[in-house]
CSV table of C-alpha atoms in Angstrom, one decimal:
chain,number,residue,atom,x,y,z
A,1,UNK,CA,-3.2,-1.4,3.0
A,2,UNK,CA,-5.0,-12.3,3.8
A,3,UNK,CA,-1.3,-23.0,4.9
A,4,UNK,CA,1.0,-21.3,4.6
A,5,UNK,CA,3.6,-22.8,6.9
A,6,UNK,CA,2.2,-23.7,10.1
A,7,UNK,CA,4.7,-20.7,11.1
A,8,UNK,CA,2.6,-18.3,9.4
A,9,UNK,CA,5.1,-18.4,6.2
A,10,UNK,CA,4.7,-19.3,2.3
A,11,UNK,CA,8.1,-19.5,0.4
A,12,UNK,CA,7.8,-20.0,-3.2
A,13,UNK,CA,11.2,-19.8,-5.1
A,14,UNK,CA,10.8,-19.5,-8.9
A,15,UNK,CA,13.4,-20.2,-10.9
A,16,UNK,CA,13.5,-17.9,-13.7
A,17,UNK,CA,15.7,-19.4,-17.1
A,18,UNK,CA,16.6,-17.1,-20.0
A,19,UNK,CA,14.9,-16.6,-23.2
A,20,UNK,CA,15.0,-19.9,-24.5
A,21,UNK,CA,12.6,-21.9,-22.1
A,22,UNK,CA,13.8,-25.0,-20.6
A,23,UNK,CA,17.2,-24.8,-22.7
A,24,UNK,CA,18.9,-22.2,-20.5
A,25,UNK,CA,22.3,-22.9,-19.5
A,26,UNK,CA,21.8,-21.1,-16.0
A,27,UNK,CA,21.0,-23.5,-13.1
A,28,UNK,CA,19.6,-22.6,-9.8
A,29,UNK,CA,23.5,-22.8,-8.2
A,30,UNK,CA,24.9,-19.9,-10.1
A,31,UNK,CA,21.4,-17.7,-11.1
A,32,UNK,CA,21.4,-15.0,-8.8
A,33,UNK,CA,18.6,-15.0,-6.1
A,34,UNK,CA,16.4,-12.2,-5.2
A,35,UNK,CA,14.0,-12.0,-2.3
A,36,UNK,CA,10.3,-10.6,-2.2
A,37,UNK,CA,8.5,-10.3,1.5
A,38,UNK,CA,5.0,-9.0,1.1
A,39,UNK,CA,2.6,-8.1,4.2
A,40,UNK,CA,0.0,-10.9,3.0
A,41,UNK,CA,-0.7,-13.1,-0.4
A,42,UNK,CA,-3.7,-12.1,-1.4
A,43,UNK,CA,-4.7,-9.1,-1.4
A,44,UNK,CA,-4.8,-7.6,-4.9
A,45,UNK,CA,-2.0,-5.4,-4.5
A,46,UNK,CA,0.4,-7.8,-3.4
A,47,UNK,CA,-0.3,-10.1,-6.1
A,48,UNK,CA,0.4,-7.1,-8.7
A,49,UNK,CA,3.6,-6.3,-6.6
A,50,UNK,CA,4.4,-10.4,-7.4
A,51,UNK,CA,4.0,-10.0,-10.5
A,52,UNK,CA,6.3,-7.1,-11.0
A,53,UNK,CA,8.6,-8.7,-9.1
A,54,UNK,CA,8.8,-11.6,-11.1
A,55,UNK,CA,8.8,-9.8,-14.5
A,56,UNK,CA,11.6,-7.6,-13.6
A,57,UNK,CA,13.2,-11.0,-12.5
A,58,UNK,CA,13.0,-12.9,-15.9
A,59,UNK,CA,14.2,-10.0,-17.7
A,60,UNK,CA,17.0,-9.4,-15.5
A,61,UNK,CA,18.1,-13.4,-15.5
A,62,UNK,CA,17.3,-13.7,-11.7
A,63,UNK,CA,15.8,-16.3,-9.6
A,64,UNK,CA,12.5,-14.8,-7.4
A,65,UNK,CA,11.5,-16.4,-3.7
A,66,UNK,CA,8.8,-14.9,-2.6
A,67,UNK,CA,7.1,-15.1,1.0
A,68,UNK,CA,4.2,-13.8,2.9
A,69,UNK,CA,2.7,-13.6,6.9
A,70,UNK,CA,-0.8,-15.3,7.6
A,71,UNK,CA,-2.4,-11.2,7.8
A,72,UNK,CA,-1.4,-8.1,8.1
A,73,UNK,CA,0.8,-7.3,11.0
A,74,UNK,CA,2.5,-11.2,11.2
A,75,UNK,CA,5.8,-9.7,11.6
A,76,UNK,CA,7.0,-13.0,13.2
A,77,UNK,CA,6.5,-15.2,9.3
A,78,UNK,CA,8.5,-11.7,7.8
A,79,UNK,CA,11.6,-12.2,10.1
A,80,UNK,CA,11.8,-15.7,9.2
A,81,UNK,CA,11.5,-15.2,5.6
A,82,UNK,CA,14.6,-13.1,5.9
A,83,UNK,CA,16.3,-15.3,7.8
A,84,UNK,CA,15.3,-18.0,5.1
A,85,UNK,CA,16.1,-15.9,2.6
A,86,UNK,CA,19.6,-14.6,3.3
A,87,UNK,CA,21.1,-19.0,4.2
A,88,UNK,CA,19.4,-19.3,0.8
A,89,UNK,CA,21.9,-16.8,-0.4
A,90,UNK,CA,19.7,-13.6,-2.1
A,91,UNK,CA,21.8,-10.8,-3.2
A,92,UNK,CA,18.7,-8.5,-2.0
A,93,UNK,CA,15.2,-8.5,-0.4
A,94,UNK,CA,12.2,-6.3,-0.9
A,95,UNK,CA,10.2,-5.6,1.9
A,96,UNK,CA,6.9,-4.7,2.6
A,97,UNK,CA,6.9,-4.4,6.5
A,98,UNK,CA,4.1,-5.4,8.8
A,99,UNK,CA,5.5,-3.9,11.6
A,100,UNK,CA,7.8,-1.2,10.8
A,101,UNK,CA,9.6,-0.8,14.0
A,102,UNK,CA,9.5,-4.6,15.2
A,103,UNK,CA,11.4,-5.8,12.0
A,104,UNK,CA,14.1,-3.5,11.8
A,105,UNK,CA,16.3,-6.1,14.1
A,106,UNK,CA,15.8,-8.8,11.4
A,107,UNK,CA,16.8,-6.5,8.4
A,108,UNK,CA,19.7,-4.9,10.4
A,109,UNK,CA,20.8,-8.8,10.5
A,110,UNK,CA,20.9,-9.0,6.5
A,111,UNK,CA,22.5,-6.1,5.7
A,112,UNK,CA,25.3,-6.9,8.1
A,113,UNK,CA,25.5,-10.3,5.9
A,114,UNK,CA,25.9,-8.3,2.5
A,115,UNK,CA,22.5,-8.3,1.4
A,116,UNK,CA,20.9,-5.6,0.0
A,117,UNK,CA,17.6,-4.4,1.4
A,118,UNK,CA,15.1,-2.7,-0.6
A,119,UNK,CA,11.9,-1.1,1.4
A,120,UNK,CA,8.6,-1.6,-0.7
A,121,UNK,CA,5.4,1.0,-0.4
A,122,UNK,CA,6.1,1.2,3.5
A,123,UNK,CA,8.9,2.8,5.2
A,124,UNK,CA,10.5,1.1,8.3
A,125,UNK,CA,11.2,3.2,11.3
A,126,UNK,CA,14.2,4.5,11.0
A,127,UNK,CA,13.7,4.7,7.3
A,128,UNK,CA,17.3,4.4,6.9
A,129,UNK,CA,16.8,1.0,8.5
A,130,UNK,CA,17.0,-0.5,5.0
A,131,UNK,CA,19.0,0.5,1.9
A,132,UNK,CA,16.7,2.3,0.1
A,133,UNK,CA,12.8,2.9,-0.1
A,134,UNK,CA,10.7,2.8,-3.6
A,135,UNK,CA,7.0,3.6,-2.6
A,136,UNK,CA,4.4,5.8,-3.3
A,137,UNK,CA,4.7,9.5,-1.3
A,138,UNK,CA,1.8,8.1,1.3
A,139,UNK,CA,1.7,11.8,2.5
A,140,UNK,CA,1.3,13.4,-1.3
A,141,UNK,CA,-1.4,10.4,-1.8
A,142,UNK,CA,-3.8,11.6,1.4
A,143,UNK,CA,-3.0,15.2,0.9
A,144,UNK,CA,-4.4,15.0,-2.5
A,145,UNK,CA,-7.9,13.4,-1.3
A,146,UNK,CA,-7.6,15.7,1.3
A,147,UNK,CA,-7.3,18.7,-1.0
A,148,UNK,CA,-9.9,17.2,-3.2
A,149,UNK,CA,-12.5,16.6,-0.3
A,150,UNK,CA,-12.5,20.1,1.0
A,151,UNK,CA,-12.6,21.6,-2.5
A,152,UNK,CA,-15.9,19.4,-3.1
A,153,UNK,CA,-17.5,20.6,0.1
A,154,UNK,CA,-17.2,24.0,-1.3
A,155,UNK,CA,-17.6,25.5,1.9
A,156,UNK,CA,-20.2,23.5,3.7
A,157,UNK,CA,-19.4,22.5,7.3
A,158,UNK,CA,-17.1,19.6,7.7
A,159,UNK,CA,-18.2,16.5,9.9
A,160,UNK,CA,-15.4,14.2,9.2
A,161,UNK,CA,-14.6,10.9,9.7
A,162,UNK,CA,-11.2,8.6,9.2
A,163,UNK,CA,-11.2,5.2,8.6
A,164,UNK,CA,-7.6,4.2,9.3
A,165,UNK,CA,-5.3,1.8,9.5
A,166,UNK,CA,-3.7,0.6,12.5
A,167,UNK,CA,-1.4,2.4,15.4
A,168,UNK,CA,2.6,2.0,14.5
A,169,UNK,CA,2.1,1.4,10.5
A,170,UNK,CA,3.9,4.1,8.9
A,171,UNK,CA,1.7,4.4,6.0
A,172,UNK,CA,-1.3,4.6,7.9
A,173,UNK,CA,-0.4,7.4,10.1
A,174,UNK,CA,1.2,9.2,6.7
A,175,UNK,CA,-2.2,8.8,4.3
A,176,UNK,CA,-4.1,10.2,8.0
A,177,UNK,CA,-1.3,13.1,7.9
A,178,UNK,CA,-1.5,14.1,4.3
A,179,UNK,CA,-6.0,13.9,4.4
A,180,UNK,CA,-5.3,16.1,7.7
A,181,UNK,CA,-3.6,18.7,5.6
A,182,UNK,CA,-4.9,18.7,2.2
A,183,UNK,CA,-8.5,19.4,3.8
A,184,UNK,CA,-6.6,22.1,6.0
A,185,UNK,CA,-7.3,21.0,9.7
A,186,UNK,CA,-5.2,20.0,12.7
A,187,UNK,CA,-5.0,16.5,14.0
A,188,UNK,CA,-8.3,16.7,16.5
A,189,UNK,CA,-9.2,19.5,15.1
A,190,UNK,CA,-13.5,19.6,16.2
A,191,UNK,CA,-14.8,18.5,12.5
A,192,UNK,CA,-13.4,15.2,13.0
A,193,UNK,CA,-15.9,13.5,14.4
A,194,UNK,CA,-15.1,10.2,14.8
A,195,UNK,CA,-11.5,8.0,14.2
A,196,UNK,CA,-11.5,4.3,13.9
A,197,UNK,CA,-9.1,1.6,12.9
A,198,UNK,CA,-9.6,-0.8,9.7
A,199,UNK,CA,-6.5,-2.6,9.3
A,200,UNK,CA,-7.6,-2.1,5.3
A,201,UNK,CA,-10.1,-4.3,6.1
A,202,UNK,CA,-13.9,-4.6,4.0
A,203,UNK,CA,-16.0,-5.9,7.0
A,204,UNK,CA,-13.7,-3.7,9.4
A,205,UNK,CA,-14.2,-0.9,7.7
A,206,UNK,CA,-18.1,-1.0,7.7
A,207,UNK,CA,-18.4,-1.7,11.4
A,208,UNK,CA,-15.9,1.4,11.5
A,209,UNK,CA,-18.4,3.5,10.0
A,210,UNK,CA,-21.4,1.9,11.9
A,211,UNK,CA,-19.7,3.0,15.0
A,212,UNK,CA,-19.5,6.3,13.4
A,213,UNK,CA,-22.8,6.9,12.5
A,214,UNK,CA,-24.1,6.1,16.0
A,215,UNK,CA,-21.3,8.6,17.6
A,216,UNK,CA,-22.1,11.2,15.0
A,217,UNK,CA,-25.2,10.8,12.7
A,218,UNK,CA,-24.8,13.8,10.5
A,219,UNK,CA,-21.0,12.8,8.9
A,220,UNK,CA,-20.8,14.3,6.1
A,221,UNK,CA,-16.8,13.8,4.7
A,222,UNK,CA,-15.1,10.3,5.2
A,223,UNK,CA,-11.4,9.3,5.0
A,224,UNK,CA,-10.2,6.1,4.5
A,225,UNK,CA,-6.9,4.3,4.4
A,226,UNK,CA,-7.8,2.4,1.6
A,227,UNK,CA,-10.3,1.4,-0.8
A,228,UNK,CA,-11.9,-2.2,1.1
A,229,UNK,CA,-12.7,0.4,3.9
A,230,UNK,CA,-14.3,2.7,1.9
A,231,UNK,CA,-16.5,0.4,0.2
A,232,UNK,CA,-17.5,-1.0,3.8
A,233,UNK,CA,-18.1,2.2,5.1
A,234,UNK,CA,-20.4,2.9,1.8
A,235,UNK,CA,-22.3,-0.3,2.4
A,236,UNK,CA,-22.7,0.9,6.0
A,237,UNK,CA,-23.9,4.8,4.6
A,238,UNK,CA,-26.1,3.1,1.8
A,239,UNK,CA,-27.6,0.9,4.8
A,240,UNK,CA,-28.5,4.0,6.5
A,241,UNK,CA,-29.9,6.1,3.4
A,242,UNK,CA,-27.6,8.0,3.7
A,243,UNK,CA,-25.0,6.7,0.8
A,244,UNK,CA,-25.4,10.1,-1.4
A,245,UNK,CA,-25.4,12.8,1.3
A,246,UNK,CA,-21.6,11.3,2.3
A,247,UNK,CA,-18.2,12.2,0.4
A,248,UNK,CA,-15.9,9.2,0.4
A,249,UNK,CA,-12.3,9.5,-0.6
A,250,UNK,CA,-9.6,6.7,-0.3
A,251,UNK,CA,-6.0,5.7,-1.3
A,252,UNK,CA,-4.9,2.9,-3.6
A,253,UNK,CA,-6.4,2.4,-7.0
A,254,UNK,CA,-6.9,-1.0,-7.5
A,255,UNK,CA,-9.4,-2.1,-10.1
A,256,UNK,CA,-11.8,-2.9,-7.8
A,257,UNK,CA,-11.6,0.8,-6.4
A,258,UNK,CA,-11.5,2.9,-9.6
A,259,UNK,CA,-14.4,0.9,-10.8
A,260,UNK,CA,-16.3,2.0,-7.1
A,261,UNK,CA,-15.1,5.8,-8.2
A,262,UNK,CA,-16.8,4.8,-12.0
A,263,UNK,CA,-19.8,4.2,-10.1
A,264,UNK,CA,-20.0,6.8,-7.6
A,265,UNK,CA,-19.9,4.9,-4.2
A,266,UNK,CA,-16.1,6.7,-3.6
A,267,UNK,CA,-16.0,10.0,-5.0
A,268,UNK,CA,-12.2,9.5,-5.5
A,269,UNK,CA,-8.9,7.8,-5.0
A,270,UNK,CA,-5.6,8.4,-4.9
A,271,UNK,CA,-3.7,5.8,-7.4
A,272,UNK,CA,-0.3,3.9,-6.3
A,273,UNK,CA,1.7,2.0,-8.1
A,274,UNK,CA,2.6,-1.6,-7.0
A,275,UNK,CA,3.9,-3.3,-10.3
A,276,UNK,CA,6.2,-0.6,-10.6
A,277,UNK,CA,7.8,-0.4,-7.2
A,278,UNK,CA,8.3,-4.1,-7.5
A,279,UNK,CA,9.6,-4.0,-10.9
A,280,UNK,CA,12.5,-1.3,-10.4
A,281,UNK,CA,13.4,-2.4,-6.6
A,282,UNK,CA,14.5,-5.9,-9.0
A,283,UNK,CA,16.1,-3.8,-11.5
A,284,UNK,CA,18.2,-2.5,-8.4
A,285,UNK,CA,19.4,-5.6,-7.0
A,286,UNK,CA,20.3,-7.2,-10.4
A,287,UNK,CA,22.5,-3.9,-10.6
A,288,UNK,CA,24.1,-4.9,-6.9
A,289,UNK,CA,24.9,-8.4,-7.7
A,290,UNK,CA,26.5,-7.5,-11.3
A,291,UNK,CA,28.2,-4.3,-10.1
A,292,UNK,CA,28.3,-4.2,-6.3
A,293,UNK,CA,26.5,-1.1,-6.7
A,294,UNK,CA,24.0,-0.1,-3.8
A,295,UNK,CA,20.6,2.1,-4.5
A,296,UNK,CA,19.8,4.5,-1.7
A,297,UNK,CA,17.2,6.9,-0.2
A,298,UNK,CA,13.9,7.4,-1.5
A,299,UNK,CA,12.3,6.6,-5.2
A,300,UNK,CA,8.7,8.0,-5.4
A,301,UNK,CA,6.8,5.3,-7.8
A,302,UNK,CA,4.1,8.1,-9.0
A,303,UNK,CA,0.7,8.7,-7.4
A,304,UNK,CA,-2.3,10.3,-9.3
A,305,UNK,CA,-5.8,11.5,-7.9
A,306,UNK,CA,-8.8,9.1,-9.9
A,307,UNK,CA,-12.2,11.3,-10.4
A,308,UNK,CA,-15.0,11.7,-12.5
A,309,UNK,CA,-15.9,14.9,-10.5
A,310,UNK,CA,-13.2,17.2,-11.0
A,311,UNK,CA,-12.6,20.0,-9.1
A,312,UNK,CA,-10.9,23.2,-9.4
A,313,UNK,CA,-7.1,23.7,-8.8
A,314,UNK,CA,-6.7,19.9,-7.9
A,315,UNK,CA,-5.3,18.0,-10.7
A,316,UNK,CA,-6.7,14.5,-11.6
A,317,UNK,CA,-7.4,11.5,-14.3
A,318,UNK,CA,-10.6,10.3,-14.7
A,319,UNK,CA,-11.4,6.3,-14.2
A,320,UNK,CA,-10.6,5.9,-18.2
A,321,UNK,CA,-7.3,6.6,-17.0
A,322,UNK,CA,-7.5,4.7,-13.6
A,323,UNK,CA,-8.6,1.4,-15.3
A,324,UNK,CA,-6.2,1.4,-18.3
A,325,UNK,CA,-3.4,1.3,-14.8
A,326,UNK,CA,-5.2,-0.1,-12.0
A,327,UNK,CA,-4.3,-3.3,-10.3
A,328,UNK,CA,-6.4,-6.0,-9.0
């Protein structure tokens, strides 16, 4: 893991004063600017990602514009925003790409202009496309449900299916990678069943697992790339009767999902952390603009595996835990 502009584009610049409210001496000429390019505006954990974002602004005196495509994959409305967002003078941008490969062109552009350019929970292909990356390890985060999943089945046959993303999304293809290997099979390794693409998506994902159920009946173990597909391929299980006989496991940990672990309809999640990506890719561009000072490579931003079924030799929180840092 949705007018705007009629372009496909929202831009909302908020100026952030100091401490003292509306008697700041900064104006909007001299604060420094800092740019925040999400994949869409509403989903949940977006909107947590905003509101790192413009935390970590306020405390570190800067001025936040934000922006955000029509739905996932509008790469078109993300290379504008960065073209809006470097003649508007941002000393860095934080990107969460649509299209990892498509938008590389654009970003290439802003660096060469002095910007700084700070990958958020998805890395672009090259990942060295952009300055740095601060995101969740997407790989650790499946191979965790992965592990967990094949521990649960304590040794009952596999009849797997993926829920995924979409082809050419880097974080897709890593959560699918890391599932593969936690549960210790190859990529089409027999046991998987049946593969279909969700985009992330709650209605997607239960016609996913419809089409699923009608290639393979007796599933028995399903991945998904988030938590909006696992709860649409639960309503298509729980349609069938089938709802308790089915192991779902998912990425994200949004409220919305830890509370859908709390209940049992996902059996557990791996938790990311949006606030906090957000929050510290700010931190690094204040730094830039004060001290010229580039971050670089990778920052993993933490991941933890949400159960109330433990298991042994994976480690995990329960949804206490999951709800106290959930998002959404």
């Amino acid at each position: 893991m949705n007018a705007r502009l009629t372009a496909g584009l929202i831009i909302t610049a908020l100026l952030v004063t100091g401490c003292g409210g509306g008697g700041g001496t900064q104006t909007a000429a001299t604060t420094p600017k800092v740019g925040l390019i999400t994949k869409t505006e509403t989903n949940p954990f977006f909107v947590k990602m905003k509101e790192g974002a413009q935390k970590s602004a306020q405390a570190n005196g800067m001025e936040l514009m934000t922006a955000a495509g029509q739905f996932d994959g509008d790469n078109a409305a993300q290379i504008t925003a960065i073209e809006n967002m470097v003649a508007a003078g941002v000393k860095g941008i934080l990107i969460t790409a649509n299209d990892t490969k498509a938008i590389v062109p654009a970003i290439k552009k802003a660096r060469d202009a002095g910007v700084l350019v700070i990958a958020l929970d998805t890395p672009t292909e090259p990942q060295d496309a952009t300055d740095a990356l601060f995101a969740t390890d997407n790989f650790k985060a499946g191979e965790l449900i992965g592990q967990y999943a094949k521990a649960a089945m304590a040794g009952k046959p596999a009849k797997i299916a993926t829920l995924d993303l979409a082809p050419g999304i880097t974080v897709g293809q890593l959560r699918h990678d890391g599932f593969l290997k936690g549960f210790g099979v190859p990529a089409g390794d027999p046991s998987i069943v049946c593969s279909q693409d969700t985009r992330g998506d709650q209605a997607k994902g239960q016609t996913a697992m419809e089409n699923c159920l009608q290639k393979a009946p007796d599933i028995n173990v399903v991945y998904t790339i988030n938590e909006p597909a696992a709860l649409g391929a639960y309503t298509a299980l729980k349609a069938k009767g089938r709802e308790k006989e089915v192991l779902i496991v998912s990425v994200d940990g949004g409220c919305t999902g830890v509370k859908a672990v709390q209940s049992g309809q996902i059996a557990a999640t791996s938790q990311q952390y949006p606030l906090k990506m957000a929050e510290d890719g700010v931190k690094a561009v204040a730094e830039f603009g004060k001290t010229g000072k580039k971050v670089s490579g990778y920052t993993d931003t933490g991941v933890t595996l949400i159960t109330d079924k433990s298991v042994t030799g994976v480690e995990a929180k329960d949804t206490a835990f999951g709800l106290a840092n959930c998002w959404g």
